[in-house]
Short mmCIF file of C-alpha atoms in Angstrom, two decimals:
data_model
loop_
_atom_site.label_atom_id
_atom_site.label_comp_id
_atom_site.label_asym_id
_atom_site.label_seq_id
_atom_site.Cartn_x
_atom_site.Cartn_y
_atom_site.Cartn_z
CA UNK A 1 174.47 147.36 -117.11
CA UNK A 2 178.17 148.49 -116.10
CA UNK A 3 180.08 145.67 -115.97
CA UNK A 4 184.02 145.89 -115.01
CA UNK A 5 186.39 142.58 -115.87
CA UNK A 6 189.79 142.93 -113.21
CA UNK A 7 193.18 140.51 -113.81
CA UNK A 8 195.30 141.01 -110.46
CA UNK A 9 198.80 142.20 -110.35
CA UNK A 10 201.38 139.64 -110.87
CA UNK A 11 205.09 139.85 -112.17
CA UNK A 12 204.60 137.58 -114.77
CA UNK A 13 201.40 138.60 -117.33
CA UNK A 14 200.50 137.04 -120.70
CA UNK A 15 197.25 137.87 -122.03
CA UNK A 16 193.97 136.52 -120.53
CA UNK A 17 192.48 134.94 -123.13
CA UNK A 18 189.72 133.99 -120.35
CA UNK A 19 188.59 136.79 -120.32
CA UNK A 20 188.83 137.81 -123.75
CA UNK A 21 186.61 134.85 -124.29
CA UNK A 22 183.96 135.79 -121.54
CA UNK A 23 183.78 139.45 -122.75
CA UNK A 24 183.14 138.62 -126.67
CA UNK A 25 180.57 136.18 -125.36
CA UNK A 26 178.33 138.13 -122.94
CA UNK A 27 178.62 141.22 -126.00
CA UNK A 28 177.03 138.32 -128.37
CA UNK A 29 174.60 136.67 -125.92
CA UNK A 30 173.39 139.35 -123.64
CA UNK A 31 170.03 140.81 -124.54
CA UNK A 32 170.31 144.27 -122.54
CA UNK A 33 172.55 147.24 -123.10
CA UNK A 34 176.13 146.44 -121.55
CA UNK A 35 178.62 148.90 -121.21
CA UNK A 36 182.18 146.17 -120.36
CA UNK A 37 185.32 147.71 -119.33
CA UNK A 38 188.98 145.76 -118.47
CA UNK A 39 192.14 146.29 -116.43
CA UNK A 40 195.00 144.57 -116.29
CA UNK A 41 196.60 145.47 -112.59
CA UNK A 42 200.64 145.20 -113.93
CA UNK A 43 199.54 147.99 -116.03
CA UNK A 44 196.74 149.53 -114.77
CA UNK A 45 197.07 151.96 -111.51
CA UNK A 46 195.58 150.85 -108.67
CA UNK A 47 193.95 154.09 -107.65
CA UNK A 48 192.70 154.11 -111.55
CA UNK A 49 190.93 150.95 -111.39
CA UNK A 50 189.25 151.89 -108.27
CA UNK A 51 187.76 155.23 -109.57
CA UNK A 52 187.01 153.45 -113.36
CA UNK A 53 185.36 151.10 -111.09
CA UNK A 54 183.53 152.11 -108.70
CA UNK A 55 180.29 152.74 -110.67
CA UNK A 56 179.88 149.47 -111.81
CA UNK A 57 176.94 147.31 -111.14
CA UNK A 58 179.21 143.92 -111.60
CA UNK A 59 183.09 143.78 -111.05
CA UNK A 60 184.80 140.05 -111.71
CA UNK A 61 187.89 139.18 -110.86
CA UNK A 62 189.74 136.33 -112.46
CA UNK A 63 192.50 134.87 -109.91
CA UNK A 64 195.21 132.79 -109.48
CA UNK A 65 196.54 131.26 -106.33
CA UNK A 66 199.18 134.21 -106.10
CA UNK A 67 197.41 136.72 -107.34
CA UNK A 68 194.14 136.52 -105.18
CA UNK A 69 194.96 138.62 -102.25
CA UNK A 70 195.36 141.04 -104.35
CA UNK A 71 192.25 140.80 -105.84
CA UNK A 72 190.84 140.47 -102.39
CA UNK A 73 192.68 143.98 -101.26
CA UNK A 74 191.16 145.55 -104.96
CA UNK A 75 187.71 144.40 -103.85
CA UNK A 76 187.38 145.34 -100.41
CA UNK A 77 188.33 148.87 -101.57
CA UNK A 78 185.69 148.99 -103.93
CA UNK A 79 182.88 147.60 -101.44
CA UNK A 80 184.17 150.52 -99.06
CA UNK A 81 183.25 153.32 -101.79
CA UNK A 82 180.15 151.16 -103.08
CA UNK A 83 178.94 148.56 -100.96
CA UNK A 84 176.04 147.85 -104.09
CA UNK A 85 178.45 146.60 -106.34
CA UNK A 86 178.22 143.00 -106.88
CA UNK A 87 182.18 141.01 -106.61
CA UNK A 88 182.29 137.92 -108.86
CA UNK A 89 185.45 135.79 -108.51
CA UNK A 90 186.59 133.35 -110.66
CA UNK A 91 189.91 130.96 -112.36
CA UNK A 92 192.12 128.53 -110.77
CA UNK A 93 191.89 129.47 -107.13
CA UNK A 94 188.18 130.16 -106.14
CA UNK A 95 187.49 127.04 -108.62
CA UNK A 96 189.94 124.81 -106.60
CA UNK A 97 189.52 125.84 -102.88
CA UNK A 98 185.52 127.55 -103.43
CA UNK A 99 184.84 126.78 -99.50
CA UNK A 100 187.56 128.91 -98.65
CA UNK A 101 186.89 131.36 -101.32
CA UNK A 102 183.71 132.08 -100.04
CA UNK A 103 185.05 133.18 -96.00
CA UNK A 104 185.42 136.23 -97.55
CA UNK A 105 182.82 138.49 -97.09
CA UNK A 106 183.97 141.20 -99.88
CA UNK A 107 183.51 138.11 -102.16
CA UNK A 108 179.69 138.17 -103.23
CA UNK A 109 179.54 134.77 -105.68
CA UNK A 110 182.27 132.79 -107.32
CA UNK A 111 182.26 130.80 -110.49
CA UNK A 112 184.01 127.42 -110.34
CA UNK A 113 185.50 126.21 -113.70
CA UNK A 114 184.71 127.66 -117.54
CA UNK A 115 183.05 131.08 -117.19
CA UNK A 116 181.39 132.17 -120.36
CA UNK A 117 177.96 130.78 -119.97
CA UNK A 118 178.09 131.08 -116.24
CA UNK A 119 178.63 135.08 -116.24
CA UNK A 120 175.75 134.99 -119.12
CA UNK A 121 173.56 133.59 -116.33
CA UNK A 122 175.03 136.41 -113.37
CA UNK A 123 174.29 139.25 -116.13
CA UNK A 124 171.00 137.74 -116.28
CA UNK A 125 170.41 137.92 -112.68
CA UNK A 126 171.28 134.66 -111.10
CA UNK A 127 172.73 135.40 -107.58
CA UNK A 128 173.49 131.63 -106.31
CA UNK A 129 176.68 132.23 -104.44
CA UNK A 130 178.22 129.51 -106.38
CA UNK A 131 177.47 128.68 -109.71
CA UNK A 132 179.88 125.97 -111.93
CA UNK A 133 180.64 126.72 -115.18
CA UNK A 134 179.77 124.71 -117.83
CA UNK A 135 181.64 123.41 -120.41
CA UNK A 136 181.57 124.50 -123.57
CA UNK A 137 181.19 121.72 -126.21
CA UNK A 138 181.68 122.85 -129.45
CA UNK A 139 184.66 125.19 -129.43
CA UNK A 140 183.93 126.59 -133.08
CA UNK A 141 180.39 127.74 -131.24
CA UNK A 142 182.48 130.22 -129.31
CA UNK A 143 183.23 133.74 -130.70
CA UNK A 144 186.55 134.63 -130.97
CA UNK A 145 188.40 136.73 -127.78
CA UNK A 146 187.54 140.45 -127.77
CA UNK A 147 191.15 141.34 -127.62
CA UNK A 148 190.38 144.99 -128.20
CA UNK A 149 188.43 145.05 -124.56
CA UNK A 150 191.54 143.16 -122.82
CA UNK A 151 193.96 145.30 -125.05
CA UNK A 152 195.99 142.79 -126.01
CA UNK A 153 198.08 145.39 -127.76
CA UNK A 154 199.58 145.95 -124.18
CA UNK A 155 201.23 142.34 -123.76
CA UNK A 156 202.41 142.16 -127.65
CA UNK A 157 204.27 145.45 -126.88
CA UNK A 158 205.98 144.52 -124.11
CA UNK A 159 206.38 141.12 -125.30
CA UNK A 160 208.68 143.01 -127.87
CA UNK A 161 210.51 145.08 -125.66
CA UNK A 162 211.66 141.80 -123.81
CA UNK A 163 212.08 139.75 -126.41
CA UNK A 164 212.49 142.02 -129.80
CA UNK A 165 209.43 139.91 -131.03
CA UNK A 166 206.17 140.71 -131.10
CA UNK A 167 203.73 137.65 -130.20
CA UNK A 168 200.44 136.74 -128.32
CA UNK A 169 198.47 133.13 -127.34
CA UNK A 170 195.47 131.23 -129.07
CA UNK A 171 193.77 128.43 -127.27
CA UNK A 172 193.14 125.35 -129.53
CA UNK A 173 191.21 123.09 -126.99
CA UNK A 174 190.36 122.51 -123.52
CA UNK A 175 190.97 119.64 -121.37
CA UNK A 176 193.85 117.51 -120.25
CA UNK A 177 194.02 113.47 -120.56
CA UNK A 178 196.64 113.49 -117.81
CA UNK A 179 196.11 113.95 -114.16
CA UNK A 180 199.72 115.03 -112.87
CA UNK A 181 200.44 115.23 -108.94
CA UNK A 182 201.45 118.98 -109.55
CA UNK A 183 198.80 119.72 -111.64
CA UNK A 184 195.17 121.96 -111.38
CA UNK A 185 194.60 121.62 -114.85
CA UNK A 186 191.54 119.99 -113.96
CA UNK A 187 189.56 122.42 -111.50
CA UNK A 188 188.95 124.79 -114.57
CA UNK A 189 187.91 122.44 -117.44
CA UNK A 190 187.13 118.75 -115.02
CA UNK A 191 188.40 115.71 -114.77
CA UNK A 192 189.05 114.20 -118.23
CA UNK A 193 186.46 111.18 -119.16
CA UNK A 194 186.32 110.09 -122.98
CA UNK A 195 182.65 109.78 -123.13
CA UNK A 196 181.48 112.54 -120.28
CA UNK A 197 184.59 114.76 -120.22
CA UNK A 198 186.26 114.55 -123.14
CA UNK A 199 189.31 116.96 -125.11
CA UNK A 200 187.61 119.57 -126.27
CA UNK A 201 189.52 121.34 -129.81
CA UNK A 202 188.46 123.51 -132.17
CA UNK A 203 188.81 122.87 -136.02
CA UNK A 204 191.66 124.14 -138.17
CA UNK A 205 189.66 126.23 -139.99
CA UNK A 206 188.34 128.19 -137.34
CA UNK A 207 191.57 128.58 -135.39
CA UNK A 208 194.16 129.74 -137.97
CA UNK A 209 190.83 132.22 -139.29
CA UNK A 210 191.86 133.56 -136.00
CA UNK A 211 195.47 133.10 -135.63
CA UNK A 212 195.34 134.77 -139.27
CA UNK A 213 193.05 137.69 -138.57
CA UNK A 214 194.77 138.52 -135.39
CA UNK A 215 198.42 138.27 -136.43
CA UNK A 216 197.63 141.00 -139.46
CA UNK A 217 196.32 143.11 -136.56
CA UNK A 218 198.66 143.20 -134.72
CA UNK A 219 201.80 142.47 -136.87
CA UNK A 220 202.79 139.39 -135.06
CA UNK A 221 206.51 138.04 -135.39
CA UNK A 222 205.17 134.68 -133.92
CA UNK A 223 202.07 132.79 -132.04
CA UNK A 224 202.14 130.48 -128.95
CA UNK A 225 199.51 128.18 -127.88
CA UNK A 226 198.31 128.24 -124.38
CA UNK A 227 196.97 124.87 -124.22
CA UNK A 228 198.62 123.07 -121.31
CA UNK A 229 198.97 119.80 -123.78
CA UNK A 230 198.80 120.73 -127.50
CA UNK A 231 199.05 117.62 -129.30
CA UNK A 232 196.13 115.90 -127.41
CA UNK A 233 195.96 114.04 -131.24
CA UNK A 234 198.81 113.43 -133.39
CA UNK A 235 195.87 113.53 -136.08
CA UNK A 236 194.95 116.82 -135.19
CA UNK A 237 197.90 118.17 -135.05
CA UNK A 238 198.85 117.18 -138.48
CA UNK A 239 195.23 118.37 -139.83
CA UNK A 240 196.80 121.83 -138.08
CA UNK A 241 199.72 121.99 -140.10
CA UNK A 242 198.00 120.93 -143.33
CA UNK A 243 195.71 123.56 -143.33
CA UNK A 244 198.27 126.22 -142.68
CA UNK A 245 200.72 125.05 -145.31
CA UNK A 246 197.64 124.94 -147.57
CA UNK A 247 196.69 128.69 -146.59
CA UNK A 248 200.53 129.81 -147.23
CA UNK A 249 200.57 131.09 -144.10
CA UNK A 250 204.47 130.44 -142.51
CA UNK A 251 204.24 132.60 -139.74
CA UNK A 252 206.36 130.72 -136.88
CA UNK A 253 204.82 129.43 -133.37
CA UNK A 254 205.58 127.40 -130.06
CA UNK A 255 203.39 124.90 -128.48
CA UNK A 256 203.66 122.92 -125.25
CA UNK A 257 203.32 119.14 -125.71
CA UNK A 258 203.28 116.23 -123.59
CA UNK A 259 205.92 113.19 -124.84
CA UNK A 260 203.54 110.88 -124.73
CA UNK A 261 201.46 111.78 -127.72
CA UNK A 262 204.03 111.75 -130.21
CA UNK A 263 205.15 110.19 -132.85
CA UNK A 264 208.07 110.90 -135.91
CA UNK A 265 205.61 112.23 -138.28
CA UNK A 266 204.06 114.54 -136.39
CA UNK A 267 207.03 116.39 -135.91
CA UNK A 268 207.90 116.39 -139.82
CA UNK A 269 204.59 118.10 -139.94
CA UNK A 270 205.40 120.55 -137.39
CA UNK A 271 208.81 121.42 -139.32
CA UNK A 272 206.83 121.81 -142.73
CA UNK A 273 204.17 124.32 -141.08
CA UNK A 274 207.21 126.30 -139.18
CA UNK A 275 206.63 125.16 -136.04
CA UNK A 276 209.60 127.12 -134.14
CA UNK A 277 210.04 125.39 -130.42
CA UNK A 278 208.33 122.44 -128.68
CA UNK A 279 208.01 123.29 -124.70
CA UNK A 280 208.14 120.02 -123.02
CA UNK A 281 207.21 119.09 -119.43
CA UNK A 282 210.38 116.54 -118.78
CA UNK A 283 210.10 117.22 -114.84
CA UNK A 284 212.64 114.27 -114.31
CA UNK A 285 215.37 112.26 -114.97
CA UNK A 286 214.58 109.49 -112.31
CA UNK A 287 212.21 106.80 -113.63
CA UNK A 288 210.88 106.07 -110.33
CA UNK A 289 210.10 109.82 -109.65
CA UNK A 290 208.41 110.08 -113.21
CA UNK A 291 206.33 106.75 -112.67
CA UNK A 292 205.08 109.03 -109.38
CA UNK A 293 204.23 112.16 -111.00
CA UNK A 294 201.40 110.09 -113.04
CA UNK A 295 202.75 112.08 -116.04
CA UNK A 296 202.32 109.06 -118.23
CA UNK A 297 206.01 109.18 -119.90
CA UNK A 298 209.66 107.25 -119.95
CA UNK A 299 212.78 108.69 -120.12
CA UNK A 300 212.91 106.70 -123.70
CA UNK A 301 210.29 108.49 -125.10
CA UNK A 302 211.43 112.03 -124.39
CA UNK A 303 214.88 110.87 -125.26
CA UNK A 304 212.92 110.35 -129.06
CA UNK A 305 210.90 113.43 -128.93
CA UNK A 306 214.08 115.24 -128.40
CA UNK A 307 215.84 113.77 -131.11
CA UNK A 308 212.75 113.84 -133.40
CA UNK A 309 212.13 117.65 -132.98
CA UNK A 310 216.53 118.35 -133.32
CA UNK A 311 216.25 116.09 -136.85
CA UNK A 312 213.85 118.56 -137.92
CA UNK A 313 215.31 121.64 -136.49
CA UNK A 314 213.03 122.74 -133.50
CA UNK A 315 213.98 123.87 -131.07
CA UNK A 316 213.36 122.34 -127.65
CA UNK A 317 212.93 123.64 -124.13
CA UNK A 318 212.31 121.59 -121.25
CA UNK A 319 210.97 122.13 -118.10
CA UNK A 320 212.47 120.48 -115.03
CA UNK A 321 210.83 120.37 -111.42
CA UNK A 322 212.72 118.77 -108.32
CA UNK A 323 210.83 118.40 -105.00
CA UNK A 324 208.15 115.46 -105.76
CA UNK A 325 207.65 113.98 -102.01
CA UNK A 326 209.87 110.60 -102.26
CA UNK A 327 213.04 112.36 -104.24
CA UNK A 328 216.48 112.19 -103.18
CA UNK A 329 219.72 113.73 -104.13
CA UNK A 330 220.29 110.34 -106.27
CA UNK A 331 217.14 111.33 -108.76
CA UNK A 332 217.71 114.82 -109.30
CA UNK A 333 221.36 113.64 -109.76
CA UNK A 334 219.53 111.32 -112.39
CA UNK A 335 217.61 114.54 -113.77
CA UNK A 336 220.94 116.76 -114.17
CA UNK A 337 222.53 113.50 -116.16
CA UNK A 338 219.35 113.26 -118.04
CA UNK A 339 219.07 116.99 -119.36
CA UNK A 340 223.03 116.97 -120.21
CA UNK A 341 221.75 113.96 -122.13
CA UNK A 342 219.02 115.26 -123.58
CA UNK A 343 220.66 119.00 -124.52
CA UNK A 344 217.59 121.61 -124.51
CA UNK A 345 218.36 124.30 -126.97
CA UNK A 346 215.86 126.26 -123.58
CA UNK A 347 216.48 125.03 -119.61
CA UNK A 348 214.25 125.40 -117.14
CA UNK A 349 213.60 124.10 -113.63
CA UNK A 350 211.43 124.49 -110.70
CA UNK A 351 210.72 123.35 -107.34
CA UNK A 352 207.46 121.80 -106.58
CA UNK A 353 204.58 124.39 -105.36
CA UNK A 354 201.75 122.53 -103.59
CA UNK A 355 198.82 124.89 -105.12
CA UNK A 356 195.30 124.66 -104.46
CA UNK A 357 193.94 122.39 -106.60
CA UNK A 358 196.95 119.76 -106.73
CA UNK A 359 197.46 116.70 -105.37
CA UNK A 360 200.06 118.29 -102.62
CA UNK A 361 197.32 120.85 -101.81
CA UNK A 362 196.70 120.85 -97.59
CA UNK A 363 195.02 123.71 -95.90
CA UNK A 364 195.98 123.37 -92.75
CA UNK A 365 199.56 122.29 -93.39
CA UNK A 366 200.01 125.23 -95.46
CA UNK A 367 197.81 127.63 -94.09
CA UNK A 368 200.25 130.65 -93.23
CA UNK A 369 201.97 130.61 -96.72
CA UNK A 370 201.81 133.87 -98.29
CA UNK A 371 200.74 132.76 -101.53
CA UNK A 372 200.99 136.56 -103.27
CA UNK A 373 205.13 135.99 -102.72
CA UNK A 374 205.18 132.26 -103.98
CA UNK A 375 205.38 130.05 -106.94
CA UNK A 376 206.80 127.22 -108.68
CA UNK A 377 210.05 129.30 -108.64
CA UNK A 378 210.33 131.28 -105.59
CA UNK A 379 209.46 128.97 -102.70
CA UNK A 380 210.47 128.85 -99.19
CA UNK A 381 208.56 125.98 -97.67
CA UNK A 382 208.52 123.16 -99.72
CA UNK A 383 210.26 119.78 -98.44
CA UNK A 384 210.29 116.32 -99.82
CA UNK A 385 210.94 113.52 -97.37
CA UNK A 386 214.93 113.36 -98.26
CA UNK A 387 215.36 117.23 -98.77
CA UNK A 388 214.95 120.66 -97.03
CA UNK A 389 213.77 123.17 -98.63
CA UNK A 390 217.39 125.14 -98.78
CA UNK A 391 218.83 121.81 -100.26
CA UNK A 392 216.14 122.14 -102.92
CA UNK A 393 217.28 125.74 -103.52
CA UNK A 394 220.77 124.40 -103.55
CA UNK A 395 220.01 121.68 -105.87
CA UNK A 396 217.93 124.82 -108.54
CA UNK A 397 220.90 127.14 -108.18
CA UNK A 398 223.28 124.11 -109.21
CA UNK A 399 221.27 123.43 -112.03
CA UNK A 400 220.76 126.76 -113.15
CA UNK A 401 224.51 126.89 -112.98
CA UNK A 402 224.97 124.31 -115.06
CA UNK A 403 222.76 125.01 -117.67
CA UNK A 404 223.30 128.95 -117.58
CA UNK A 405 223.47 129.29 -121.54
CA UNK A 406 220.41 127.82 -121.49
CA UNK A 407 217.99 129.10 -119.08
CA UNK A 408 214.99 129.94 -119.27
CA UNK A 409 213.69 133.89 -118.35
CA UNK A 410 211.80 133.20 -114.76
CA UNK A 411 215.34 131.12 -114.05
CA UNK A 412 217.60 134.13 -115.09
CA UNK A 413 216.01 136.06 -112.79
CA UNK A 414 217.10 133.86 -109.92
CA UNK A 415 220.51 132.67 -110.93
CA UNK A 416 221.17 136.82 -111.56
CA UNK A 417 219.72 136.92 -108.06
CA UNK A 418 217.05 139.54 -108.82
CA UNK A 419 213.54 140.27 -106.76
CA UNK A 420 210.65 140.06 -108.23
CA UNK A 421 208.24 142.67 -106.51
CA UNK A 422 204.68 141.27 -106.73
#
């Protein structure tokens, strides 16, 4: 079987460890002979991954909300040349919006959440239109990605050529406790529940025998998680950093956590194992906008995390969003006060984008946005109930402006006043 993986174009690319996963998985699982190829679209011709294509007996595309029409222009080409071939979609936008996935006639069956044991079943022959993934318990069970088939080599170079460092992502669990307005954590890996939905992480030993094997690959300068909230356990986290002081391994790396699951200690541990920068959603400096958000955190308690991580020396970057539904020029003036207060060593801030799969998500309401030339950072349509959209894009610039020493690479890009072709 022929069997072709395709990630869309988009400006911004970091490896997809999805499908890294899915390929190393079907290679173990799959009793017949499987020939698996990958392209990634920002580097991969268009024209190219038509022709490498078009012989395939299975090609799956894995989408995001602004990368989909893409994916949908990719896959009506091929079903022109080869109507036989079988499209598979999957990720965050068929798995939050499947009804409207499945309009598409170029679109022959769509997985909804966690994919591994899901394509198994397709490469096996199932041909519901809609099959939902399910989740994979044990973490450890999983082998690791096959970053030879997604050529991860591709990202770490250019990851270097940006940033004159040379680094790539692991995934240490699956699952989020927190259900944010903004968020669609939750179409891919469910709605958390302790007992039937629970955090999902994989044991020290078996990630850093990855993060190990994989950074004397590929020479890596440094490792990021992408786990939307790393510290899900302060224990865990400290079992982490244990094991990789043990192993004498010091290589650097970056993690996103939420302020909420923190305490001092953890972060002494993070400074012994060479933990480098904390990413932290702050969103806002307004109480009453943060108690809306459903985050789950106080301006106190980032105000600690912050001073816990500086004590230790990591860094800190902290992303900002305005545009939650009830905010007013009063709480993003409470946000600007807030981050002065708080001094990122990294600044960041977006306005709200109501994707599919978030609590701001409405069809009809947004049903002639072109989704392929939006995002959290580029958005021409979002309002609150105070606030037009321009005042919103007033309100970024001045922030950007403000914290220009600071920012952030996506926010560079618009406070230099660049386009971002897509």
């Amino acid at each position: 079987m022929k069997v072709t993986l395709v990630q869309p174009k988009y400006f911004n690319i970091w490896e997809s460890i999805a499908f890294g996963y899915l390929g190393s998985y079907v290679k173990r699982y799959y009793k017949g002979k499987l020939d698996i190829n990958y392209f990634q679209a920002f580097f991969d011709d268009e024209k190219n991954i038509i022709e490498e294509s078009i012989n395939s007996d299975i090609v799956a595309f894995s989408c995001t909300t602004p990368t989909f029409s893409h994916a949908l222009g990719l896959a009506r080409s091929l079903k022109r040349e080869n109507s036989k071939i079988h499209i598979v979609f999957g990720g965050w936008h068929v798995s939050a919006v499947p009804e409207e996935a499945l309009e598409h006639p170029e679109i022959d069956q769509i997985v909804i959440g966690e994919g591994e044991e899901s394509f198994l079943d397709i490469l096996n022959g199932n041909r519901n239109r809609v099959l939902r993934g399910r989740a994979v318990s044990d973490l450890d069970y999983l082998p690791f990605p096959d970053r030879e088939l997604i050529r991860n080599h591709r990202e770490i170079d250019l990851c270097y050529q940006i940033a004159k460092e040379r680094i790539t992502s692991f995934q240490s669990n699956r699952g989020c406790p927190f259900r944010c307005v903004f968020c669609a954590e939750r179409v891919i890996t469910g709605k958390f529940h302790r007992k039937d939905n629970p955090i999902r992480s994989r044991s020290p030993n078996n990630l850093l025998d990855e993060v190990v094997s994989v950074s004397e690959r590929y020479k890596l300068d440094k490792f990021k998680f992408v786990d939307s909230t790393w510290n899900v356990s302060t224990e865990r986290v400290i079992s982490f950093c244990r094991e990789k002081i043990s192993r004498g391994f010091d290589l650097p790396f970056e993690c996103n956590i939420h302020a909420a699951l923190t305490n001092q200690e953890m972060f002494e541990w993070m400074a012994r194992a060479n933990c480098h920068q904390i990413n932290v959603g702050v969103e806002s400096g307004s109480p009453a906008i943060m108690a809306k958000n459903r985050k789950g955190i106080s301006c106190d308690k980032v105000e600690k995390v912050f001073k816990w991580a500086r004590g230790v020396g990591i860094e800190r970057r902290a992303f900002f969003q305005i545009g939650m539904i009830d905010e007013t020029d009063e709480d993003i003036e409470m946000t600007e006060e807030f981050a002065e207060r708080i001094q990122p060593d990294v600044f960041g801030v977006t306005i709200t984008c109501p994707y599919p799969g978030t609590d701001y998500y409405d069809r009809e309401k947004f049903a002639d946005v072109n989704w392929a030339k939006t995002d959290e950072y580029i958005n021409g349509f979002w309002s609150t109930k105070y606030l037009t959209n321009q005042e919103l894009k007033n309100w970024q610039q001045r922030l950007c402006n403000r914290f220009k020493d600071k920012m952030a690479w996506h926010n560079k890009l618009l406070i230099n006043e660049e386009t971002i072709e897509v």
